[in-house]
Amino acid sequence: MDVRFEHVSLAYANKQTNILTDINFKIPAGQLTCLLGPSGCGKSTTLNLISGLLEPTKGQIFFGDKDVTRLDALERKVGMVFQSYALYPHMTVLENICFPLRMAKMAKAEMLKRATELAQLVHVDAELTKKPGELSGGQQQRVAIARALAKSPSILLLDEPLSNLDARLRVEMRDEIRRIQKETGVTTIFVTHDQDEAMHIADQIMILNNGTIQQFAAPNTIYAQPQNLFVAKFIGNPVINTIALNDHHRTDFVKLVPKDILAKATTLAIRAESIVPINSVDTLTHPFSGIQLETYQFGPEVTTQIAYHGVPITSNQFNTHTWVNNQHPIPFELHKNGYFLCDSNDNVIWPLKEPLVVTR
Amino acid sequence: MNKRNLTKGLSYLILFLGALIMLIPFLWMVDTALKTAPETVQTPPTWFPKHWQFNNFVLAFKAAPFITYFINSIIVTFLTTLGQLVTTILAAFAFAKLNFFGKRPLFLICIGTMMIPGEILIIPNFVTLSHLHLINTYGALILPWLASVFSVFTLRQTFMSISDELYYAAKIDGSSDWNFLWNIMVPLSKSSIIAIVILQIIGSWNSFMWPLIVTNTDNLRTLPVGLSTFTSDAGTEFQLLMAASTIIIVPIIIVYILLQKHIIEGVSKAGLKA
Amino acid sequence: MKNKKITLKSTLVAYMYLSPMLIFTLIFNFYPIIKSFALSFYTKYNFYTDQVSAIGLDNFKYIFADPDFKKATINTLIFVVGVVPIAVILAMILALLLYRIKFLASFLKTIYFLPFVTSTVAISLVWQWIYNDQYGLLNSFLGYFNIKPINWLNDPHWAMFALIIMTIWKSLGFNIILFLAGLSNIDKRYDRVAQIDGANTWQRLRFVTIPLLSPMTFLITVNSVISGFKVFDEIYILFGGNPGPGSSALTLVFYLYRAFYTESQYGIAAAAGVVLFLIILAVTLIQFWYSKKHVHYV
């Protein structure tokens, strides 16, 4: 079922400022959508508005064609997985999965059958008689997902479900959630502050900041065509290089960018992975030069700091054999899609966008 | 012996001496309860009765209606504890998880009353109960103790420590407030609830001044009050007095030994919260 | 719901949960507090018809002029001063010892705590028997050291002392348990750090453990002082329904009880209750004021 927000705002009773301001979007059915943003951006708030745990101050929320704005969580039939898993510590795994079914007064035999199926789906069928305290974090997470799926929810909501797990397990569970979503086909909304996680798991990513939507698109679109500097900075690792343009930089770009756009541009953003040695493929046939400052190697990873017209930028595309002494001139090229120009409002004005394909 | 062992030995010596002083009155009570009347007044006193007089217990039971006192104590303790438990759980839940007008002021007023010594309440409560014609009834023994602000406060703290996420998860799972309270909150707060119950049982079983004031016939007296009236009847028959004391102390000691882990934990917890 | 506004409905639901507790608290807790203060100003009061024909300060004038009330106040203060320091320090020492041992620790804890669970009435009766001047255990024990029998309970010089000893004995276990709870709440790392810093056992106790324990010591002291001011059951039993020989163990609550129950002077009893409350309040406030300076909260 798709989820639609129309002019939704939220302010807490005793505070003047809005947490969310006039939000409009449509989350497509049957896909996995990530709400991504730094802490305090409004992503958990948005999730809670979808779940029905919060009620908007203004605006309407639709599930499909149905207005659910005034319905509570139960009536909206959502399933939810919490960051702390929120498993009932005194119940066994089986009892936890059964709990929503018991509340719905399902017949016992049917209930057990469904719970066992779900346990198989999330691979905890060997742990049914254990209590949550005896399980690892990943297993607890699996149980929480099974419980959320138990009542065949219209929408599955996951609130930072992986942030309590260690790094390796996080990758494993990320793929598991993706698999479970594909197998069940349930519309899934996933909140995270980790862009890498979002990039790997999502069909669609909604980036939020300061209570407004920055961009809502497929992961690759967001990476390749960020709407603004915030999105460009938030996505990608290492963080994109940003350069306040000076006249030297402008001179370098005169041949590449139309005059009127270059005149409006105030910031240049270049991805570290797009700063490459001369003669690489898929680059602008235009050499740049800088001064090599320092080079570090971390296992397979090499980062090189380059002073580009006095502004330090980072590249991770220079191999060890191109190392030279520090303070040495270093020529480089840029990937065609790896740099952006922003105007004074931080909106990306170059490259010009192909007309946006809106998914509604 | 090195210094460390010496310290340790000294610790144990002091602790055992202290424990002995703690125990002597109890041992002496049982000891006297098993003696004949002449042996109780023998000097120097003996530690082992020459002729074990289990008959003293029978005599004590005959001398005063201890069975009635006993039953009264059980009735009063049971109903007070049960009633207070229910009112406490419901109120603690409202204070911990529900939103309502007047929550803060009401809670502060409740906390404020904990400052007032209970002795002050005796007179007006007596007046109220006599106007309700409840003096010398079970009502007078039970009704004033069916709500305890202290218990509500203690349990609220425990309930607050149960995460809100769990509450929301249950809400989403389709559980009502009522269901959540009894299916999730109460089982999860088991140890706090046991502590409250045990403290209430001990308090109720041993309570003296209030039952002394509101009862005036044997058929309603509880054990402590019954025992105190028995002292004036028994006079200097110390073996009977000690037998009667044993009768009142032993049940609570049995409960204590069975549940001592919970009791000690409960007292520690309640103490830390206060 | 998280941001659910407080509505009439949510308020109604909450008050349904609260109502059983509120009903009893209103009748037997809130109302009596107010009523008690009111009663202390009733100078002419008909209990049976609940009619007040005169109000004033006479009750307070009466008790402040009453030598027995003065005696009760002084006795109560003597009792508190006699019991609290020893009870607290002794309990702290025993708790510190108990905390350091493993073998038999819980067995010893059980024994020390025993008096707390037992009926004050029964145990006071046992002590009455121990204090018996002719056949009591205490006097025959003292006899081994050639100390002449003391008439503990009938000699006005000894009665209060006997009461204090028994009260300390009874309160010890409860305070030990609280001290142990306080000790187990202290992070063990402090002790280890102090050890690395070169502090010996005594120095660690003196500079680390005892200061960190001070919030609990404070709590126990306040608690002991308050219950000291309320002593009644022990006196009633130990001295057979009397406030000791020559009123030597007449305390404030006993005074209140006697005025109310024996003499049916409700106004005077209520006035005594109000004074008791004010004394407890004052002492508690002084203790809190003192603790702000001297108690180390972590």
mmCIF file with all atom_site columns, N, CA and C in Angstrom, chain A residues 75-130:
data_model
loop_
_atom_site.group_PDB
_atom_site.id
_atom_site.type_symbol
_atom_site.label_atom_id
_atom_site.label_alt_id
_atom_site.label_comp_id
_atom_site.label_asym_id
_atom_site.label_entity_id
_atom_site.label_seq_id
_atom_site.pdbx_PDB_ins_code
_atom_site.Cartn_x
_atom_site.Cartn_y
_atom_site.Cartn_z
_atom_site.occupancy
_atom_site.B_iso_or_equiv
_atom_site.pdbx_formal_charge
_atom_site.auth_seq_id
_atom_site.auth_comp_id
_atom_site.auth_asym_id
_atom_site.auth_atom_id
_atom_site.pdbx_PDB_model_num
ATOM 1   N N  . GLU A 1 75  ? -5.367 0.732   14.256 1.00 0.00 ? 75  GLU A N  1
ATOM 2   C CA . GLU A 1 75  ? -6.322 0.833   13.161 1.00 0.00 ? 75  GLU A CA 1
ATOM 3   C C  . GLU A 1 75  ? -5.627 0.952   11.803 1.00 0.00 ? 75  GLU A C  1
ATOM 4   N N  . ARG A 1 76  ? -4.415 1.489   11.830 1.00 0.00 ? 76  ARG A N  1
ATOM 5   C CA . ARG A 1 76  ? -3.689 1.618   10.564 1.00 0.00 ? 76  ARG A CA 1
ATOM 6   C C  . ARG A 1 76  ? -3.061 0.292   10.151 1.00 0.00 ? 76  ARG A C  1
ATOM 7   N N  . LYS A 1 77  ? -3.018 -0.658  11.107 1.00 0.00 ? 77  LYS A N  1
ATOM 8   C CA . LYS A 1 77  ? -2.498 -1.997  10.826 1.00 0.00 ? 77  LYS A CA 1
ATOM 9   C C  . LYS A 1 77  ? -1.045 -1.951  10.365 1.00 0.00 ? 77  LYS A C  1
ATOM 10  N N  . VAL A 1 78  ? -0.241 -1.145  11.024 1.00 0.00 ? 78  VAL A N  1
ATOM 11  C CA . VAL A 1 78  ? 1.173  -1.125  10.674 1.00 0.00 ? 78  VAL A CA 1
ATOM 12  C C  . VAL A 1 78  ? 1.933  -2.101  11.569 1.00 0.00 ? 78  VAL A C  1
ATOM 13  N N  . GLY A 1 79  ? 3.055  -2.585  11.059 1.00 0.00 ? 79  GLY A N  1
ATOM 14  C CA . GLY A 1 79  ? 3.966  -3.369  11.889 1.00 0.00 ? 79  GLY A CA 1
ATOM 15  C C  . GLY A 1 79  ? 5.199  -2.519  12.118 1.00 0.00 ? 79  GLY A C  1
ATOM 16  N N  . MET A 1 80  ? 5.797  -2.629  13.321 1.00 0.00 ? 80  MET A N  1
ATOM 17  C CA . MET A 1 80  ? 6.920  -1.737  13.583 1.00 0.00 ? 80  MET A CA 1
ATOM 18  C C  . MET A 1 80  ? 8.037  -2.466  14.312 1.00 0.00 ? 80  MET A C  1
ATOM 19  N N  . VAL A 1 81  ? 9.261  -2.163  13.905 1.00 0.00 ? 81  VAL A N  1
ATOM 20  C CA . VAL A 1 81  ? 10.445 -2.709  14.575 1.00 0.00 ? 81  VAL A CA 1
ATOM 21  C C  . VAL A 1 81  ? 11.197 -1.531  15.170 1.00 0.00 ? 81  VAL A C  1
ATOM 22  N N  . PHE A 1 82  ? 11.476 -1.619  16.469 1.00 0.00 ? 82  PHE A N  1
ATOM 23  C CA . PHE A 1 82  ? 12.108 -0.503  17.170 1.00 0.00 ? 82  PHE A CA 1
ATOM 24  C C  . PHE A 1 82  ? 13.614 -0.701  17.272 1.00 0.00 ? 82  PHE A C  1
ATOM 25  N N  . GLN A 1 83  ? 14.288 0.413   17.491 1.00 0.00 ? 83  GLN A N  1
ATOM 26  C CA . GLN A 1 83  ? 15.739 0.373   17.602 1.00 0.00 ? 83  GLN A CA 1
ATOM 27  C C  . GLN A 1 83  ? 16.191 -0.575  18.715 1.00 0.00 ? 83  GLN A C  1
ATOM 28  N N  . SER A 1 84  ? 15.487 -0.532  19.842 1.00 0.00 ? 84  SER A N  1
ATOM 29  C CA . SER A 1 84  ? 15.852 -1.400  20.963 1.00 0.00 ? 84  SER A CA 1
ATOM 30  C C  . SER A 1 84  ? 15.150 -2.748  20.851 1.00 0.00 ? 84  SER A C  1
ATOM 31  N N  . TYR A 1 85  ? 14.534 -3.033  19.733 1.00 0.00 ? 85  TYR A N  1
ATOM 32  C CA . TYR A 1 85  ? 13.769 -4.247  19.442 1.00 0.00 ? 85  TYR A CA 1
ATOM 33  C C  . TYR A 1 85  ? 12.444 -4.304  20.197 1.00 0.00 ? 85  TYR A C  1
ATOM 34  N N  . ALA A 1 86  ? 12.427 -3.793  21.457 1.00 0.00 ? 86  ALA A N  1
ATOM 35  C CA . ALA A 1 86  ? 11.212 -3.784  22.269 1.00 0.00 ? 86  ALA A CA 1
ATOM 36  C C  . ALA A 1 86  ? 10.534 -5.150  22.302 1.00 0.00 ? 86  ALA A C  1
ATOM 37  N N  . LEU A 1 87  ? 11.343 -6.201  22.452 1.00 0.00 ? 87  LEU A N  1
ATOM 38  C CA . LEU A 1 87  ? 10.750 -7.522  22.655 1.00 0.00 ? 87  LEU A CA 1
ATOM 39  C C  . LEU A 1 87  ? 10.308 -7.629  24.105 1.00 0.00 ? 87  LEU A C  1
ATOM 40  N N  . TYR A 1 88  ? 9.227  -8.377  24.347 1.00 0.00 ? 88  TYR A N  1
ATOM 41  C CA . TYR A 1 88  ? 8.772  -8.536  25.727 1.00 0.00 ? 88  TYR A CA 1
ATOM 42  C C  . TYR A 1 88  ? 9.718  -9.500  26.438 1.00 0.00 ? 88  TYR A C  1
ATOM 43  N N  . PRO A 1 89  ? 10.495 -9.005  27.408 1.00 0.00 ? 89  PRO A N  1
ATOM 44  C CA . PRO A 1 89  ? 11.587 -9.812  27.946 1.00 0.00 ? 89  PRO A CA 1
ATOM 45  C C  . PRO A 1 89  ? 11.110 -11.061 28.699 1.00 0.00 ? 89  PRO A C  1
ATOM 46  N N  . HIS A 1 90  ? 9.875  -11.056 29.160 1.00 0.00 ? 90  HIS A N  1
ATOM 47  C CA . HIS A 1 90  ? 9.423  -12.204 29.958 1.00 0.00 ? 90  HIS A CA 1
ATOM 48  C C  . HIS A 1 90  ? 8.728  -13.255 29.113 1.00 0.00 ? 90  HIS A C  1
ATOM 49  N N  . MET A 1 91  ? 8.631  -13.020 27.799 1.00 0.00 ? 91  MET A N  1
ATOM 50  C CA . MET A 1 91  ? 7.975  -14.004 26.940 1.00 0.00 ? 91  MET A CA 1
ATOM 51  C C  . MET A 1 91  ? 9.017  -14.696 26.070 1.00 0.00 ? 91  MET A C  1
ATOM 52  N N  . THR A 1 92  ? 8.711  -15.943 25.643 1.00 0.00 ? 92  THR A N  1
ATOM 53  C CA . THR A 1 92  ? 9.619  -16.639 24.748 1.00 0.00 ? 92  THR A CA 1
ATOM 54  C C  . THR A 1 92  ? 9.507  -16.034 23.353 1.00 0.00 ? 92  THR A C  1
ATOM 55  N N  . VAL A 1 93  ? 10.407 -16.481 22.483 1.00 0.00 ? 93  VAL A N  1
ATOM 56  C CA . VAL A 1 93  ? 10.383 -16.006 21.101 1.00 0.00 ? 93  VAL A CA 1
ATOM 57  C C  . VAL A 1 93  ? 9.017  -16.277 20.470 1.00 0.00 ? 93  VAL A C  1
ATOM 58  N N  . LEU A 1 94  ? 8.537  -17.501 20.674 1.00 0.00 ? 94  LEU A N  1
ATOM 59  C CA . LEU A 1 94  ? 7.243  -17.862 20.101 1.00 0.00 ? 94  LEU A CA 1
ATOM 60  C C  . LEU A 1 94  ? 6.129  -16.963 20.642 1.00 0.00 ? 94  LEU A C  1
ATOM 61  N N  . GLU A 1 95  ? 6.144  -16.754 21.959 1.00 0.00 ? 95  GLU A N  1
ATOM 62  C CA . GLU A 1 95  ? 5.099  -15.918 22.572 1.00 0.00 ? 95  GLU A CA 1
ATOM 63  C C  . GLU A 1 95  ? 5.173  -14.482 22.071 1.00 0.00 ? 95  GLU A C  1
ATOM 64  N N  . ASN A 1 96  ? 6.407  -14.024 21.857 1.00 0.00 ? 96  ASN A N  1
ATOM 65  C CA . ASN A 1 96  ? 6.565  -12.675 21.324 1.00 0.00 ? 96  ASN A CA 1
ATOM 66  C C  . ASN A 1 96  ? 5.947  -12.553 19.943 1.00 0.00 ? 96  ASN A C  1
ATOM 67  N N  . ILE A 1 97  ? 6.242  -13.537 19.089 1.00 0.00 ? 97  ILE A N  1
ATOM 68  C CA . ILE A 1 97  ? 5.700  -13.471 17.727 1.00 0.00 ? 97  ILE A CA 1
ATOM 69  C C  . ILE A 1 97  ? 4.174  -13.609 17.748 1.00 0.00 ? 97  ILE A C  1
ATOM 70  N N  . CYS A 1 98  ? 3.696  -14.408 18.682 1.00 0.00 ? 98  CYS A N  1
ATOM 71  C CA . CYS A 1 98  ? 2.250  -14.646 18.774 1.00 0.00 ? 98  CYS A CA 1
ATOM 72  C C  . CYS A 1 98  ? 1.482  -13.470 19.365 1.00 0.00 ? 98  CYS A C  1
ATOM 73  N N  . PHE A 1 99  ? 2.184  -12.606 20.102 1.00 0.00 ? 99  PHE A N  1
ATOM 74  C CA . PHE A 1 99  ? 1.469  -11.599 20.898 1.00 0.00 ? 99  PHE A CA 1
ATOM 75  C C  . PHE A 1 99  ? 0.460  -10.767 20.091 1.00 0.00 ? 99  PHE A C  1
ATOM 76  N N  . PRO A 1 100 ? 0.862  -10.217 18.926 1.00 0.00 ? 100 PRO A N  1
ATOM 77  C CA . PRO A 1 100 ? -0.125 -9.432  18.154 1.00 0.00 ? 100 PRO A CA 1
ATOM 78  C C  . PRO A 1 100 ? -1.312 -10.286 17.712 1.00 0.00 ? 100 PRO A C  1
ATOM 79  N N  . LEU A 1 101 ? -1.032 -11.569 17.446 1.00 0.00 ? 101 LEU A N  1
ATOM 80  C CA . LEU A 1 101 ? -2.114 -12.463 16.996 1.00 0.00 ? 101 LEU A CA 1
ATOM 81  C C  . LEU A 1 101 ? -3.057 -12.758 18.157 1.00 0.00 ? 101 LEU A C  1
ATOM 82  N N  . ARG A 1 102 ? -2.443 -12.903 19.350 1.00 0.00 ? 102 ARG A N  1
ATOM 83  C CA . ARG A 1 102 ? -3.260 -13.161 20.537 1.00 0.00 ? 102 ARG A CA 1
ATOM 84  C C  . ARG A 1 102 ? -4.166 -11.962 20.805 1.00 0.00 ? 102 ARG A C  1
ATOM 85  N N  . MET A 1 103 ? -3.594 -10.762 20.635 1.00 0.00 ? 103 MET A N  1
ATOM 86  C CA . MET A 1 103 ? -4.389 -9.552  20.857 1.00 0.00 ? 103 MET A CA 1
ATOM 87  C C  . MET A 1 103 ? -5.531 -9.474  19.838 1.00 0.00 ? 103 MET A C  1
ATOM 88  N N  . ALA A 1 104 ? -5.279 -10.043 18.634 1.00 0.00 ? 104 ALA A N  1
ATOM 89  C CA . ALA A 1 104 ? -6.321 -10.028 17.608 1.00 0.00 ? 104 ALA A CA 1
ATOM 90  C C  . ALA A 1 104 ? -7.264 -11.215 17.762 1.00 0.00 ? 104 ALA A C  1
ATOM 91  N N  . LYS A 1 105 ? -7.054 -12.002 18.856 1.00 0.00 ? 105 LYS A N  1
ATOM 92  C CA . LYS A 1 105 ? -7.905 -13.143 19.177 1.00 0.00 ? 105 LYS A CA 1
ATOM 93  C C  . LYS A 1 105 ? -7.944 -14.182 18.060 1.00 0.00 ? 105 LYS A C  1
ATOM 94  N N  . MET A 1 106 ? -6.797 -14.483 17.503 1.00 0.00 ? 106 MET A N  1
ATOM 95  C CA . MET A 1 106 ? -6.719 -15.509 16.469 1.00 0.00 ? 106 MET A CA 1
ATOM 96  C C  . MET A 1 106 ? -6.792 -16.884 17.138 1.00 0.00 ? 106 MET A C  1
ATOM 97  N N  . ALA A 1 107 ? -7.350 -17.860 16.423 1.00 0.00 ? 107 ALA A N  1
ATOM 98  C CA . ALA A 1 107 ? -7.445 -19.219 16.971 1.00 0.00 ? 107 ALA A CA 1
ATOM 99  C C  . ALA A 1 107 ? -6.047 -19.773 17.181 1.00 0.00 ? 107 ALA A C  1
ATOM 100 N N  . LYS A 1 108 ? -5.909 -20.601 18.229 1.00 0.00 ? 108 LYS A N  1
ATOM 101 C CA . LYS A 1 108 ? -4.577 -20.990 18.660 1.00 0.00 ? 108 LYS A CA 1
ATOM 102 C C  . LYS A 1 108 ? -3.792 -21.754 17.589 1.00 0.00 ? 108 LYS A C  1
ATOM 103 N N  . ALA A 1 109 ? -4.434 -22.706 16.953 1.00 0.00 ? 109 ALA A N  1
ATOM 104 C CA . ALA A 1 109 ? -3.733 -23.530 15.973 1.00 0.00 ? 109 ALA A CA 1
ATOM 105 C C  . ALA A 1 109 ? -3.217 -22.677 14.821 1.00 0.00 ? 109 ALA A C  1
ATOM 106 N N  . GLU A 1 110 ? -4.082 -21.798 14.355 1.00 0.00 ? 110 GLU A N  1
ATOM 107 C CA . GLU A 1 110 ? -3.718 -20.921 13.246 1.00 0.00 ? 110 GLU A CA 1
ATOM 108 C C  . GLU A 1 110 ? -2.566 -20.004 13.642 1.00 0.00 ? 110 GLU A C  1
ATOM 109 N N  . MET A 1 111 ? -2.678 -19.543 14.889 1.00 0.00 ? 111 MET A N  1
ATOM 110 C CA . MET A 1 111 ? -1.682 -18.623 15.422 1.00 0.00 ? 111 MET A CA 1
ATOM 111 C C  . MET A 1 111 ? -0.307 -19.289 15.433 1.00 0.00 ? 111 MET A C  1
ATOM 112 N N  . LEU A 1 112 ? -0.255 -20.532 15.933 1.00 0.00 ? 112 LEU A N  1
ATOM 113 C CA . LEU A 1 112 ? 1.010  -21.247 16.012 1.00 0.00 ? 112 LEU A CA 1
ATOM 114 C C  . LEU A 1 112 ? 1.570  -21.502 14.616 1.00 0.00 ? 112 LEU A C  1
ATOM 115 N N  . LYS A 1 113 ? 0.677  -21.820 13.707 1.00 0.00 ? 113 LYS A N  1
ATOM 116 C CA . LYS A 1 113 ? 1.116  -22.104 12.343 1.00 0.00 ? 113 LYS A CA 1
ATOM 117 C C  . LYS A 1 113 ? 1.769  -20.855 11.736 1.00 0.00 ? 113 LYS A C  1
ATOM 118 N N  . ARG A 1 114 ? 1.079  -19.748 11.895 1.00 0.00 ? 114 ARG A N  1
ATOM 119 C CA . ARG A 1 114 ? 1.584  -18.497 11.319 1.00 0.00 ? 114 ARG A CA 1
ATOM 120 C C  . ARG A 1 114 ? 2.908  -18.092 11.970 1.00 0.00 ? 114 ARG A C  1
ATOM 121 N N  . ALA A 1 115 ? 2.972  -18.211 13.299 1.00 0.00 ? 115 ALA A N  1
ATOM 122 C CA . ALA A 1 115 ? 4.190  -17.822 14.010 1.00 0.00 ? 115 ALA A CA 1
ATOM 123 C C  . ALA A 1 115 ? 5.365  -18.684 13.563 1.00 0.00 ? 115 ALA A C  1
ATOM 124 N N  . THR A 1 116 ? 5.113  -19.987 13.372 1.00 0.00 ? 116 THR A N  1
ATOM 125 C CA . THR A 1 116 ? 6.199  -20.875 12.953 1.00 0.00 ? 116 THR A CA 1
ATOM 126 C C  . THR A 1 116 ? 6.675  -20.513 11.552 1.00 0.00 ? 116 THR A C  1
ATOM 127 N N  . GLU A 1 117 ? 5.716  -20.212 10.666 1.00 0.00 ? 117 GLU A N  1
ATOM 128 C CA . GLU A 1 117 ? 6.092  -19.792 9.314  1.00 0.00 ? 117 GLU A CA 1
ATOM 129 C C  . GLU A 1 117 ? 6.989  -18.553 9.344  1.00 0.00 ? 117 GLU A C  1
ATOM 130 N N  . LEU A 1 118 ? 6.578  -17.608 10.166 1.00 0.00 ? 118 LEU A N  1
ATOM 131 C CA . LEU A 1 118 ? 7.344  -16.363 10.250 1.00 0.00 ? 118 LEU A CA 1
ATOM 132 C C  . LEU A 1 118 ? 8.729  -16.613 10.816 1.00 0.00 ? 118 LEU A C  1
ATOM 133 N N  . ALA A 1 119 ? 8.785  -17.477 11.846 1.00 0.00 ? 119 ALA A N  1
ATOM 134 C CA . ALA A 1 119 ? 10.074 -17.796 12.439 1.00 0.00 ? 119 ALA A CA 1
ATOM 135 C C  . ALA A 1 119 ? 10.994 -18.411 11.395 1.00 0.00 ? 119 ALA A C  1
ATOM 136 N N  . GLN A 1 120 ? 10.406 -19.239 10.509 1.00 0.00 ? 120 GLN A N  1
ATOM 137 C CA . GLN A 1 120 ? 11.207 -19.822 9.430  1.00 0.00 ? 120 GLN A CA 1
ATOM 138 C C  . GLN A 1 120 ? 11.678 -18.738 8.468  1.00 0.00 ? 120 GLN A C  1
ATOM 139 N N  . LEU A 1 121 ? 10.781 -17.830 8.154  1.00 0.00 ? 121 LEU A N  1
ATOM 140 C CA . LEU A 1 121 ? 11.120 -16.752 7.223  1.00 0.00 ? 121 LEU A CA 1
ATOM 141 C C  . LEU A 1 121 ? 12.327 -15.954 7.714  1.00 0.00 ? 121 LEU A C  1
ATOM 142 N N  . VAL A 1 122 ? 12.343 -15.654 9.016  1.00 0.00 ? 122 VAL A N  1
ATOM 143 C CA . VAL A 1 122 ? 13.435 -14.827 9.543  1.00 0.00 ? 122 VAL A CA 1
ATOM 144 C C  . VAL A 1 122 ? 14.552 -15.669 10.147 1.00 0.00 ? 122 VAL A C  1
ATOM 145 N N  . HIS A 1 123 ? 14.459 -16.998 9.987  1.00 0.00 ? 123 HIS A N  1
ATOM 146 C CA . HIS A 1 123 ? 15.499 -17.916 10.458 1.00 0.00 ? 123 HIS A CA 1
ATOM 147 C C  . HIS A 1 123 ? 15.692 -17.903 11.977 1.00 0.00 ? 123 HIS A C  1
ATOM 148 N N  . VAL A 1 124 ? 14.622 -17.908 12.739 1.00 0.00 ? 124 VAL A N  1
ATOM 149 C CA . VAL A 1 124 ? 14.792 -18.089 14.189 1.00 0.00 ? 124 VAL A CA 1
ATOM 150 C C  . VAL A 1 124 ? 13.991 -19.310 14.652 1.00 0.00 ? 124 VAL A C  1
ATOM 151 N N  . ASP A 1 125 ? 13.662 -20.216 13.726 1.00 0.00 ? 125 ASP A N  1
ATOM 152 C CA . ASP A 1 125 ? 12.814 -21.351 14.105 1.00 0.00 ? 125 ASP A CA 1
ATOM 153 C C  . ASP A 1 125 ? 13.488 -22.283 15.093 1.00 0.00 ? 125 ASP A C  1
ATOM 154 N N  . ALA A 1 126 ? 14.829 -22.163 15.263 1.00 0.00 ? 126 ALA A N  1
ATOM 155 C CA . ALA A 1 126 ? 15.496 -23.023 16.249 1.00 0.00 ? 126 ALA A CA 1
ATOM 156 C C  . ALA A 1 126 ? 15.465 -22.412 17.645 1.00 0.00 ? 126 ALA A C  1
ATOM 157 N N  . GLU A 1 127 ? 15.000 -21.180 17.752 1.00 0.00 ? 127 GLU A N  1
ATOM 158 C CA . GLU A 1 127 ? 15.107 -20.484 19.043 1.00 0.00 ? 127 GLU A CA 1
ATOM 159 C C  . GLU A 1 127 ? 13.748 -20.240 19.692 1.00 0.00 ? 127 GLU A C  1
ATOM 160 N N  . LEU A 1 128 ? 12.715 -20.925 19.204 1.00 0.00 ? 128 LEU A N  1
ATOM 161 C CA . LEU A 1 128 ? 11.355 -20.561 19.614 1.00 0.00 ? 128 LEU A CA 1
ATOM 162 C C  . LEU A 1 128 ? 11.098 -20.556 21.104 1.00 0.00 ? 128 LEU A C  1
ATOM 163 N N  . THR A 1 129 ? 11.770 -21.441 21.849 1.00 0.00 ? 129 THR A N  1
ATOM 164 C CA . THR A 1 129 ? 11.461 -21.537 23.283 1.00 0.00 ? 129 THR A CA 1
ATOM 165 C C  . THR A 1 129 ? 12.366 -20.660 24.133 1.00 0.00 ? 129 THR A C  1
ATOM 166 N N  . LYS A 1 130 ? 13.297 -19.954 23.481 1.00 0.00 ? 130 LYS A N  1
ATOM 167 C CA . LYS A 1 130 ? 14.206 -19.113 24.270 1.00 0.00 ? 130 LYS A CA 1
ATOM 168 C C  . LYS A 1 130 ? 13.559 -17.772 24.585 1.00 0.00 ? 130 LYS A C  1
#
